[in-house]
Amino acid sequence: MSTDQTQNLTDGMHIIVDALKKNGIDTIYGVVGIPVTDMARHAQAEGIRYIGFRHEQSAGNAAAISGYLTQKPGICLTVSAPGFLNGMVALANATTNGFPMIQISGSSDRAIIDLQQGDYEELDQMNTAKPFVKASYRVNKPEDLGIALARAIRASISGRPGGVYLDLTTEVLAAVMDKDEADKTIFTVEDPAPRQLPAPESVDKALKLLAAAKRPLIILGKGAAYAQADESIRQFIETTGIPYLPMSMAKGLLPDDHPQSAAAARSHALSNADVVVLMGARLNWLLDHGKGKHWSTETQFIQLDIEPTEIDSNRPIAAPIVGDIYSSIEALLAGLKSTPVKSPNDWMAGIDDIKKVNSEKMAAKLNTDTSPLNYFNALRAIRDVLVDHKDVYVVNEGANTLDNGRNIIDMYKPRQRLDCGTWGVMGIGMGYAVGAAVTSGKPVVAIEGDSAFGFSGMEIETICRYKLPVTILIFNNGGIYRGDGVNLHGDSDPCPTVFMKGARYDKMIEAFGGIGYNATTPDEIQQALKAGLTSGQPTLINVVIDPAVGTESGHIGNLNPKSVVKN
Ligand code: OXT
Ligand code: ADP
Ligand code: MG
């Protein structure tokens, strides 16, 4: 074809990029190959930043966390069948956690797939994705690309955010259209996540219940963090004087050293509260479904959530407020004028007493001086550096590394703690670190169990390639939970929980031009961490932890099924 004949033509892979640009998408996280390589090249040529990963799951995790941080869908690009499935874990995790994300995947020839005639990377991806996402769409005509992306964007961020799958067949990517006609098919989505105002009577009812409470408690969840209603939430908590408990990723919504935080008196606050306000937090396993020893059967609940079907999921909710948290908090604040709420002082004083006891116990653990290090003195060393770096994003995964990290590393700003979330999933580490660094331009510190790191460890090459300011601390206790497990059969194979002894993860990053440190004392941790933060260079610190100090499954050992048979 001559240049004259092609100059007014375009094709699917160009149309989708134009549509992404029109909707303000500035970054794609992915892994390329047949049939999406040229689409990625073209996106980059058009000024969309393309971050190429070593595995789609990490690309997906980066996209998901960028969605959480920005309220815009994070975009993950994958190849057909296996690449698609690798990305699906992250997409499903995004849906579970309520992070807006769109996975765009190329797919093979639909006619061959449908007749199961054995195409290259054959899989009915649209239907495979369905159980794991809010919506799953396939585009069969290039003129539908604009509307399909619009639907994907709206589905991912309206209501409870989540994952959306967009299937682009090889035929559509290559399909040719007149450029002027194609331009008419793409558009900017208008108000993709409209405010959802709560009913005034719901707000009124909730305030009356709260005003009568003697021991009210607010539980802040990551839905509240996502809503970016930071100032109003703080104002509501401070005006009412109600103590609050942050769920893990809501830490920092108010600074962890806030006097009304009940985090260091968790079970006392939960079991004694008479009215609990669930603010963007689900009454799921992380809150024992509102049942059991941490809860009173007398407790009444107010629940703020955008998803109506979340209400009454585990316990009856006396006062549901269905709406977006931004609008709901505004309405609650306005309602305080006619229905003032003041939490009784003796309730907070009682919580303070328990906080004091628990904080003293914690201080005793933190101030140990052991060789090898344990979780507490190693995390104390990190905490004391990070207190001077409040802009840092903290990624945290593992079991003991996660649970102790959550309790010891204080957060001061909203949405800066990123962790295993609702699924308790391992493997988010490096993807979240890349996504946070790329999205925010701020330094990231990833505190990783050695097992947790292994799920996405190859992405240190990605971190080095893009020269991201990420410092990774690997809590190397030589295993899952502990490094001293014994093979019960007695042969020379390691036990299921045990890894290579004396592994030097710091050497891995040196292979890619990053900086590695091996730390065996609090001082060495601090020197290395400060150097990583000051240089802004990709840095990996192998923190040598006593293999014998971890607890099976960290704080959630009670979830392991118990065997009647004694080994
Ligand atoms: O209430 P009380 O009075 O008791 O006091 C509480 C707080 O008030 C108090 N506290 C404090 N006191 C003083 N000062 C401060 N600052 C303070 N802060 C709190 O302390 C107590 C306890 O507080 P906490 O922790 O809040 O309370 P609790 O009861 O623990 O809270 C309950 C939960 C459920 C809310 C909380 O525990 C929680 O959020 N847990 C999340 C747990 C989680 O998600 N874990 C990850 C999954 S574990 C497992 O599944 C793993 N796997 C399997 C696997 C997974 N997950 N994924 C995939 C894809 N494949 C396999 C694997 C492989 S973990 C894992 C790897 C583990 O090995 P690593 O090497 O990575 O890690 P290591 O363990 O380090 O070796
Ligand atoms: P956590 O793990 O921190 O307890 P969850 O992920 O379990 O938090 O719960 C978050 C809840 O917040 C979900 O039920 C979700 O529907 C809700 N949510 C998310 N975004 C908003 C929002 N903008 N407004 C209101 N509710 C929201
Ligand atoms: Mg470990």
XYZ file of C-alpha atoms and ligand atoms in Angstrom:
671
model
C 0.000 0.000 0.000
C 1.365 3.469 -0.820
C 1.690 6.148 1.886
C -1.216 8.044 0.271
C -3.472 5.043 0.655
C -2.565 4.392 4.342
C -2.374 7.901 5.717
C -6.050 8.082 6.542
C -6.240 4.599 7.974
C -5.816 3.391 11.495
C -6.196 0.053 13.264
C -7.358 -1.475 16.526
C -4.065 -1.185 18.379
C -3.900 2.532 17.583
C -7.552 3.187 18.387
C -7.297 1.655 21.857
C -4.230 3.754 22.629
C -6.053 6.884 21.452
C -8.999 5.940 23.672
C -6.733 5.389 26.696
C -5.095 8.775 26.138
C -8.452 10.468 25.775
C -9.322 9.145 29.223
C -6.204 10.425 30.885
C -4.474 7.047 31.230
C -0.793 7.876 31.510
C 0.761 4.519 32.472
C 0.470 0.893 31.371
C 2.037 -1.941 33.383
C 2.552 -5.140 31.450
C 4.434 -7.928 29.778
C 4.461 -7.941 25.961
C 4.406 -10.663 23.334
C 1.987 -11.881 20.639
C -0.401 -10.084 19.992
C 0.145 -6.899 22.041
C 3.789 -5.937 21.462
C 3.041 -3.296 18.852
C 0.234 -1.877 20.953
C 2.734 -1.307 23.788
C 5.275 0.230 21.404
C 2.616 2.541 20.055
C 1.399 3.524 23.535
C 4.957 4.488 24.443
C 5.341 6.422 21.194
C 2.187 8.318 22.104
C 3.580 9.337 25.510
C 1.860 6.755 27.715
C 4.498 5.445 30.126
C 4.975 1.721 29.646
C 6.472 -0.183 32.585
C 7.558 -3.640 31.473
C 7.647 -6.405 34.078
C 9.088 -9.907 34.307
C 5.785 -11.527 35.301
C 2.196 -10.407 34.685
C 1.132 -10.882 38.295
C 3.494 -8.134 39.395
C 2.423 -5.906 36.523
C -1.159 -6.441 37.628
C -0.329 -5.692 41.242
C 1.375 -2.469 40.200
C -1.702 -1.485 38.188
C -4.046 -2.355 41.059
C -2.174 -0.332 43.649
C -1.902 2.622 41.342
C -5.696 2.413 41.041
C -6.021 2.429 44.829
C -3.753 5.446 45.144
C -5.242 7.547 42.352
C -8.928 6.566 42.047
C -8.216 5.977 38.353
C -8.143 2.439 36.978
C -4.632 1.016 36.814
C -4.010 -0.629 33.445
C -2.299 -3.993 33.050
C -1.478 -5.338 29.585
C -1.014 -9.064 29.040
C -0.627 -11.571 26.216
C -3.095 -14.359 25.584
C -3.853 -17.472 27.716
C -0.870 -17.970 30.094
C -0.037 -14.252 30.291
C -3.711 -13.509 30.816
C -3.933 -16.110 33.597
C -0.770 -14.816 35.284
C -2.367 -11.375 35.418
C -5.672 -12.753 36.661
C -4.379 -13.370 40.192
C -3.721 -9.664 40.510
C -7.035 -8.766 38.864
C -8.946 -11.055 41.221
C -7.013 -9.614 44.155
C -7.929 -6.115 42.989
C -11.604 -7.085 42.893
C -11.394 -8.653 46.352
C -9.762 -5.550 47.794
C -11.862 -3.008 45.906
C -9.029 -1.537 43.822
C -9.918 -0.172 40.383
C -7.960 -1.970 37.698
C -8.423 -2.948 34.064
C -6.551 -5.891 32.616
C -6.358 -5.557 28.857
C -5.303 -8.767 27.219
C -4.738 -9.824 23.666
C -6.424 -13.081 22.752
C -6.144 -15.578 19.928
C -8.493 -16.256 17.011
C -11.994 -16.394 18.394
C -13.390 -18.676 15.670
C -10.705 -21.280 16.415
C -11.079 -20.890 20.184
C -14.829 -21.369 20.036
C -14.462 -24.566 17.996
C -11.535 -25.647 20.224
C -9.372 -26.305 17.187
C -6.115 -25.741 19.033
C -5.017 -22.170 18.367
C -1.785 -20.653 19.648
C -2.471 -19.806 23.308
C -6.077 -20.840 23.054
C -8.401 -19.878 25.906
C -11.885 -18.408 26.224
C -10.477 -15.556 28.284
C -13.615 -13.438 28.614
C -15.569 -16.245 30.244
C -12.602 -17.452 32.280
C -12.293 -13.995 33.830
C -15.946 -13.620 34.800
C -15.981 -15.095 38.324
C -13.063 -12.908 39.370
C -14.074 -9.478 38.135
C -16.782 -6.833 38.267
C -17.178 -7.006 34.487
C -15.635 -8.882 31.579
C -15.942 -7.610 28.015
C -14.660 -8.785 24.646
C -14.244 -6.432 21.702
C -14.951 -7.942 18.311
C -15.092 -4.791 16.160
C -12.577 -1.931 16.059
C -15.392 0.629 16.129
C -16.378 -0.762 19.559
C -13.017 -0.141 21.220
C -13.964 3.325 22.475
C -17.246 2.251 24.007
C -15.657 -0.886 25.475
C -12.954 1.088 27.239
C -15.573 3.522 28.520
C -17.562 0.634 29.988
C -14.432 -0.836 31.531
C -13.454 2.457 33.148
C -16.922 3.042 34.567
C -17.253 -0.517 35.846
C -13.862 -0.398 37.555
C -14.316 2.823 39.520
C -18.038 3.345 40.079
C -19.666 1.918 43.201
C -17.289 -0.464 44.971
C -14.187 -0.351 42.785
C -12.717 -3.545 41.397
C -11.144 -5.426 38.545
C -12.419 -5.388 34.973
C -11.259 -7.571 32.120
C -11.099 -6.258 28.548
C -10.409 -8.831 25.853
C -8.927 -7.587 22.576
C -8.790 -10.252 19.927
C -5.876 -10.425 17.514
C -8.316 -9.619 14.715
C -9.499 -6.445 16.429
C -5.965 -5.275 17.179
C -5.135 -5.585 13.491
C -8.523 -4.491 12.108
C -8.286 -1.457 9.849
C -10.586 1.591 9.955
C -10.740 5.004 8.435
C -8.967 7.306 10.925
C -11.639 10.009 10.888
C -14.373 7.444 11.471
C -12.349 5.838 14.250
C -11.831 9.186 15.978
C -15.590 9.583 16.213
C -15.864 6.333 18.197
C -13.645 7.339 21.094
C -14.572 9.753 23.855
C -13.824 10.840 27.404
C -16.047 9.136 29.978
C -18.237 11.678 31.742
C -18.277 11.460 35.557
C -17.238 7.776 35.736
C -17.615 7.527 39.531
C -20.557 9.765 40.385
C -21.059 10.705 44.017
C -23.583 8.496 45.748
C -25.296 10.596 48.379
C -26.605 8.820 51.472
C -30.276 9.101 52.415
C -30.707 11.935 54.972
C -32.836 9.715 57.232
C -30.045 7.083 57.368
C -27.584 9.733 58.485
C -30.049 11.024 61.053
C -30.681 7.553 62.470
C -26.965 6.804 62.701
C -26.227 10.058 64.512
C -29.003 9.453 67.044
C -27.602 5.985 67.771
C -24.112 7.396 68.091
C -25.202 10.272 70.322
C -26.694 7.785 72.790
C -23.633 5.512 72.780
C -21.573 5.200 75.939
C -18.660 3.412 74.339
C -18.584 4.241 70.615
C -15.777 3.037 68.346
C -14.962 3.870 64.733
C -13.271 1.213 62.593
C -11.509 2.770 59.623
C -11.029 0.470 56.644
C -9.273 0.796 53.337
C -12.564 1.918 51.755
C -12.299 5.038 53.919
C -8.682 5.477 52.868
C -9.589 5.011 49.197
C -12.330 7.658 49.402
C -9.797 10.474 49.925
C -12.064 12.146 52.485
C -9.074 12.494 54.801
C -9.766 15.904 56.296
C -13.485 15.289 56.877
C -12.810 11.933 58.521
C -10.265 13.519 60.814
C -12.694 16.335 61.635
C -15.493 13.891 62.436
C -13.281 11.799 64.703
C -11.790 14.784 66.500
C -15.105 16.624 66.901
C -16.865 13.609 68.363
C -13.852 12.391 70.373
C -14.653 8.804 69.373
C -11.719 6.387 69.577
C -10.858 4.682 66.319
C -9.207 1.487 65.194
C -7.484 1.530 61.796
C -7.540 -1.633 59.712
C -4.135 -2.339 58.282
C -4.236 -0.252 55.109
C -6.169 2.536 56.846
C -3.200 3.173 59.106
C -2.047 6.741 58.590
C -5.483 8.057 57.620
C -4.978 9.741 60.953
C -1.385 9.553 62.200
C -0.727 6.417 64.254
C 0.370 8.531 67.232
C -3.030 10.272 67.339
C -4.368 10.293 70.921
C -7.690 8.764 69.846
C -6.122 5.707 68.203
C -7.194 2.502 69.945
C -4.808 0.333 67.905
C -2.739 -0.603 70.940
C -5.892 -1.672 72.818
C -7.549 -3.588 70.012
C -9.409 -6.383 71.763
C -10.439 -4.163 74.658
C -11.926 -1.588 72.283
C -13.687 -4.196 70.135
C -15.166 -6.223 72.937
C -16.327 -3.279 75.038
C -17.738 -0.950 72.401
C -21.517 -0.594 72.485
C -21.811 1.116 69.082
C -19.295 0.398 66.312
C -19.100 2.541 63.195
C -17.723 0.556 60.278
C -16.300 3.200 57.965
C -15.284 1.535 54.692
C -14.405 -1.681 56.515
C -16.019 -5.074 56.048
C -17.020 -7.288 58.933
C -14.997 -10.102 57.328
C -12.409 -12.560 58.707
C -10.080 -9.742 59.715
C -12.761 -8.663 62.198
C -13.783 -12.213 63.115
C -17.066 -11.592 61.253
C -18.170 -9.539 64.256
C -18.406 -12.721 66.338
C -16.473 -14.627 68.958
C -14.317 -13.579 71.858
C -13.473 -10.100 70.528
C -17.093 -9.087 70.200
C -20.124 -8.543 72.363
C -23.467 -9.816 71.090
C -24.952 -6.550 72.364
C -22.877 -4.318 70.071
C -24.870 -2.252 67.606
C -23.449 -1.292 64.258
C -23.481 1.725 61.988
C -21.982 0.909 58.595
C -20.837 3.368 55.941
C -20.386 1.587 52.633
C -20.981 2.244 48.971
C -22.058 -1.355 48.395
C -25.597 -2.014 49.650
C -25.164 -5.795 49.704
C -22.310 -5.454 52.191
C -24.811 -4.416 54.857
C -25.934 -7.277 57.175
C -23.284 -9.559 55.655
C -22.282 -10.994 59.041
C -24.185 -9.154 61.779
C -27.390 -7.120 61.620
C -26.578 -3.472 60.974
C -28.754 -1.125 63.048
C -27.990 1.976 60.994
C -26.685 1.471 57.462
C -25.459 4.522 55.549
C -25.199 3.541 51.922
C -23.278 6.063 49.879
C -19.778 7.124 49.028
C -17.749 7.854 52.125
C -16.817 11.343 51.036
C -20.488 12.338 50.808
C -21.497 10.300 53.844
C -18.913 11.944 56.094
C -19.925 15.367 54.834
C -23.523 14.528 55.730
C -22.531 13.227 59.164
C -20.480 16.336 59.852
C -23.398 18.554 58.840
C -25.756 16.489 61.016
C -23.593 17.005 64.102
C -24.962 20.559 64.323
C -28.449 19.305 65.166
C -27.387 16.006 66.756
C -24.127 16.584 68.610
C -22.076 13.516 69.469
C -19.500 13.427 72.226
C -17.789 10.239 73.237
C -17.695 9.921 77.065
C -14.238 10.722 78.484
C -14.132 7.684 80.754
C -14.342 5.358 77.720
C -11.216 6.862 76.136
C -9.530 6.923 79.552
C -10.158 3.171 79.937
C -8.697 2.573 76.464
C -5.690 4.713 77.391
C -5.011 2.498 80.400
C -4.847 -0.617 78.209
C -2.786 1.240 75.597
C -0.278 2.103 78.294
C 0.022 -1.513 79.438
C 0.348 -2.848 75.885
C 2.798 -0.121 74.901
C 5.013 -0.966 77.850
C 4.939 -4.647 76.859
C 5.780 -3.681 73.307
C 8.610 -1.375 74.419
C 10.170 -4.243 76.377
C 10.137 -6.406 73.234
C 11.479 -3.619 71.044
C 14.350 -2.862 73.355
C 15.922 -6.294 73.272
C 19.461 -6.651 72.010
C 19.839 -10.071 70.432
C 22.174 -11.766 68.025
C 20.848 -12.876 65.625
C 18.186 -10.192 65.396
C 14.529 -10.840 66.130
C 11.471 -9.218 64.506
C 11.112 -6.626 67.227
C 14.601 -5.175 67.420
C 14.945 -5.276 63.612
C 11.635 -3.471 63.112
C 12.470 -0.964 65.819
C 15.599 -0.042 63.871
C 13.506 0.535 60.742
C 10.810 2.445 62.636
C 13.374 4.844 64.073
C 14.664 5.704 60.601
C 11.239 6.013 58.971
C 10.005 8.457 61.604
C 12.225 10.996 59.848
C 10.923 10.003 56.384
C 7.173 10.398 56.662
C 6.697 10.597 52.884
C 7.834 7.027 52.401
C 5.365 4.417 51.120
C 5.622 1.188 53.097
C 4.925 -2.134 51.397
C 4.702 -5.047 53.818
C 4.120 -8.776 53.330
C 4.969 -12.047 55.059
C 3.491 -13.560 58.213
C 5.564 -12.502 61.235
C 7.153 -9.785 59.108
C 3.677 -8.535 58.234
C 2.007 -8.757 61.631
C 4.865 -7.256 63.590
C 5.528 -4.730 60.852
C 1.924 -3.550 60.994
C 2.069 -2.994 64.732
C 5.539 -1.506 64.973
C 5.950 0.710 61.901
C 3.868 3.839 62.487
C 2.208 5.525 59.531
C 1.612 9.249 59.422
C -0.123 9.876 56.119
C -3.096 8.284 54.349
C -2.718 5.441 51.825
C 0.988 4.955 52.407
C 0.787 1.485 53.922
C 0.262 -1.162 51.239
C 0.036 -4.788 52.272
C -1.430 -8.268 51.772
C -4.968 -6.930 52.247
C -8.198 -8.881 52.270
C -6.779 -12.133 50.893
C -3.577 -12.133 52.972
C -1.883 -12.791 49.658
C 1.864 -13.182 49.175
C 3.359 -11.777 45.980
C 2.143 -8.202 46.034
C 5.508 -6.886 47.233
C 7.501 -5.803 44.226
C 4.432 -4.997 42.090
C 3.028 -2.679 44.756
C 6.484 -1.158 45.268
C 6.840 -0.372 41.560
C 3.245 0.887 41.292
C 3.625 3.144 44.320
C 6.987 4.528 43.191
C 5.812 5.176 39.635
C 2.480 6.677 40.674
C 3.732 8.868 43.516
C 7.332 9.604 42.566
C 8.071 9.093 46.285
C 10.455 6.618 47.926
C 9.168 3.167 48.791
C 10.391 0.863 51.540
C 9.294 -2.764 51.152
C 9.503 -4.842 54.327
C 9.328 -8.429 53.124
C 9.423 -11.880 54.639
C 11.954 -14.023 52.760
C 9.144 -16.261 51.537
C 6.934 -13.335 50.584
C 9.741 -11.738 48.583
C 10.246 -14.917 46.593
C 6.845 -14.582 44.937
C 7.845 -11.440 43.027
C 11.599 -11.245 43.606
C 12.569 -11.193 39.928
C 11.031 -7.726 39.698
C 14.127 -6.287 41.340
C 15.413 -6.240 37.752
C 12.389 -4.083 36.859
C 13.106 -1.796 39.823
C 16.728 -1.424 38.712
C 15.839 -1.009 35.026
C 13.541 1.929 35.785
C 15.890 3.197 38.535
C 13.067 3.415 41.048
C 13.686 4.717 44.597
C 12.798 1.419 46.259
C 14.571 -0.013 49.288
C 13.731 -3.630 50.047
C 14.378 -5.134 53.474
C 14.184 -8.920 53.445
C 13.553 -10.448 56.838
C 15.598 -13.553 56.227
C 14.715 -16.158 58.822
C 15.291 -18.945 56.326
C 11.698 -19.986 55.896
C 7.956 -19.635 55.919
C 7.201 -18.474 59.494
C 10.435 -20.046 60.815
C 13.647 -21.431 59.455
C 14.182 -24.220 61.948
C 11.471 -26.719 60.991
C 12.326 -30.410 61.026
C 11.584 -33.003 58.349
C 9.320 -35.453 60.167
C 10.293 -38.288 57.843
C 13.883 -37.892 58.891
C 15.476 -37.822 55.420
C 17.692 -35.031 54.143
C 14.992 -32.995 52.359
C 14.203 -29.717 54.099
C 10.864 -29.509 55.904
C 7.984 -27.820 54.011
C 8.532 -24.468 55.740
C 12.312 -24.267 55.363
C 14.454 -22.483 52.756
C 18.153 -22.318 51.971
C 20.122 -21.411 55.078
C 22.350 -18.347 54.937
C 20.877 -17.127 51.632
C 22.284 -13.751 50.561
C 19.427 -11.936 48.842
C 21.535 -8.773 48.761
C 23.729 -10.384 46.108
C 20.767 -10.715 43.764
C 20.239 -6.989 43.284
C 23.937 -6.440 42.596
C 23.498 -8.506 39.439
C 21.279 -5.718 38.114
C 23.361 -2.774 39.270
C 21.437 -2.156 42.491
C 23.038 -1.837 45.905
C 23.010 -4.743 48.338
C 23.675 -4.823 52.084
C 23.809 -7.641 54.586
C 22.622 -6.473 58.032
C 23.050 -8.411 61.247
C 22.646 -5.608 63.809
C 20.164 -2.735 64.312
C 22.931 -0.306 63.492
C 23.716 -2.020 60.186
C 20.025 -1.977 59.270
C 19.824 1.733 59.984
C 22.979 2.631 58.070
C 21.829 0.646 55.044
C 18.270 1.976 55.129
C 19.434 5.570 55.463
C 21.848 5.046 52.568
C 19.050 3.605 50.420
C 16.713 6.489 51.207
C 19.387 9.135 50.708
C 20.681 7.746 47.423
C 17.250 6.951 45.957
C 18.964 3.973 44.275
C 17.399 0.507 44.156
C 18.654 -1.075 47.362
C 18.174 -4.479 48.955
C 19.034 -5.187 52.582
C 19.297 -8.819 53.672
C 18.261 -8.640 57.327
C 19.431 -11.764 59.115
C 16.721 -12.879 61.557
C 16.938 -15.717 64.058
C 15.285 -18.734 62.352
C 13.712 -19.762 65.660
C 11.783 -16.609 66.622
C 8.813 -16.691 64.251
C 5.328 -17.938 65.113
C 3.479 -20.372 62.829
C 1.276 -18.180 60.561
C 2.105 -15.029 62.572
C -0.949 -13.692 64.396
C -3.416 -15.906 62.549
C -2.221 -19.349 63.596
C -5.723 -20.029 64.902
C -6.884 -20.339 61.275
C -4.815 -23.498 60.692
C -6.935 -26.646 60.801
C -6.039 -28.757 63.820
C -5.281 -32.441 63.311
C -6.408 -35.050 65.814
C -3.420 -37.195 64.864
C -0.266 -36.418 66.817
C 2.936 -36.442 64.763
O -5.854 -6.854 71.511
P -4.637 -7.010 72.313
O -4.740 -6.409 73.671
O -4.141 -8.400 72.325
O -3.488 -6.173 71.607
C -3.345 -6.160 70.227
C -3.015 -4.747 69.828
O -3.784 -3.819 70.511
C -1.561 -4.675 70.199
N -0.867 -3.640 69.496
C 0.064 -2.876 70.058
N 0.539 -2.825 71.317
C 1.471 -1.908 71.587
N 1.967 -1.065 70.683
C 1.527 -1.060 69.412
N 2.027 -0.213 68.515
C 0.520 -2.009 69.056
N -0.152 -2.283 67.913
C -0.995 -3.286 68.196
O -1.044 -5.951 69.812
C -2.077 -6.930 69.870
C -2.148 -7.614 68.520
O -2.512 -6.621 67.563
P -3.079 -6.910 66.121
O -2.009 -7.563 65.339
O -3.663 -5.696 65.554
O -4.211 -7.881 66.495
P -4.579 -9.224 65.876
O -5.454 -9.906 66.850
O -3.410 -9.964 65.333
O -5.425 -8.722 64.624
C -6.113 -9.623 63.894
C -5.926 -9.344 62.427
C -6.541 -10.514 61.685
C -6.673 -8.059 62.067
C -4.435 -9.163 62.088
O -3.694 -10.236 62.597
C -4.186 -9.025 60.602
O -4.454 -8.038 59.973
N -3.617 -10.066 60.043
C -3.310 -10.207 58.644
C -2.697 -11.559 58.536
C -2.350 -11.903 57.129
O -2.937 -11.466 56.178
N -1.302 -12.758 56.987
C -0.753 -13.137 55.725
C -1.141 -14.535 55.334
S -0.387 -15.750 56.350
C -0.170 -17.181 55.298
O -1.265 -17.335 54.573
C 1.110 -17.138 54.518
N 1.508 -17.880 53.423
C 0.634 -18.762 52.637
C 0.414 -18.176 51.248
C -0.219 -16.936 51.020
N -0.665 -16.176 52.011
N -0.376 -16.463 49.765
C 0.028 -17.196 48.733
C -0.174 -16.645 47.344
N 0.617 -18.383 48.901
C 0.823 -18.879 50.127
C 2.857 -17.792 53.167
C 3.598 -18.567 52.125
S 2.356 -16.187 55.081
C 3.474 -16.888 54.006
C 4.919 -16.524 54.034
C 5.432 -16.333 55.432
O 6.838 -16.402 55.463
P 7.712 -15.102 55.303
O 9.129 -15.525 55.230
O 7.230 -14.258 54.209
O 7.408 -14.329 56.637
P 7.871 -14.733 58.117
O 6.677 -15.149 58.884
O 8.478 -13.497 58.654
O 8.859 -15.843 57.994
P -10.453 -3.340 55.372
O -9.752 -4.563 54.874
O -9.536 -2.184 55.534
O -11.314 -3.600 56.533
P -12.312 -3.782 53.281
O -11.611 -3.884 51.965
O -12.712 -5.034 53.939
O -11.432 -2.861 54.221
O -13.632 -2.920 53.107
C -13.671 -1.788 52.342
C -15.124 -1.434 52.146
O -15.167 -0.071 51.722
C -15.815 -2.258 51.070
O -16.963 -2.869 51.587
C -16.157 -1.245 49.981
O -17.415 -1.485 49.397
C -16.156 0.061 50.725
N -15.785 1.206 49.914
C -14.778 1.304 49.029
N -14.717 2.539 48.506
C -15.708 3.242 49.080
C -16.171 4.588 48.963
N -15.580 5.457 48.156
N -17.226 4.936 49.690
C -17.852 4.051 50.517
N -17.437 2.797 50.675
C -16.389 2.394 49.975
Mg 10.494 -15.993 56.632
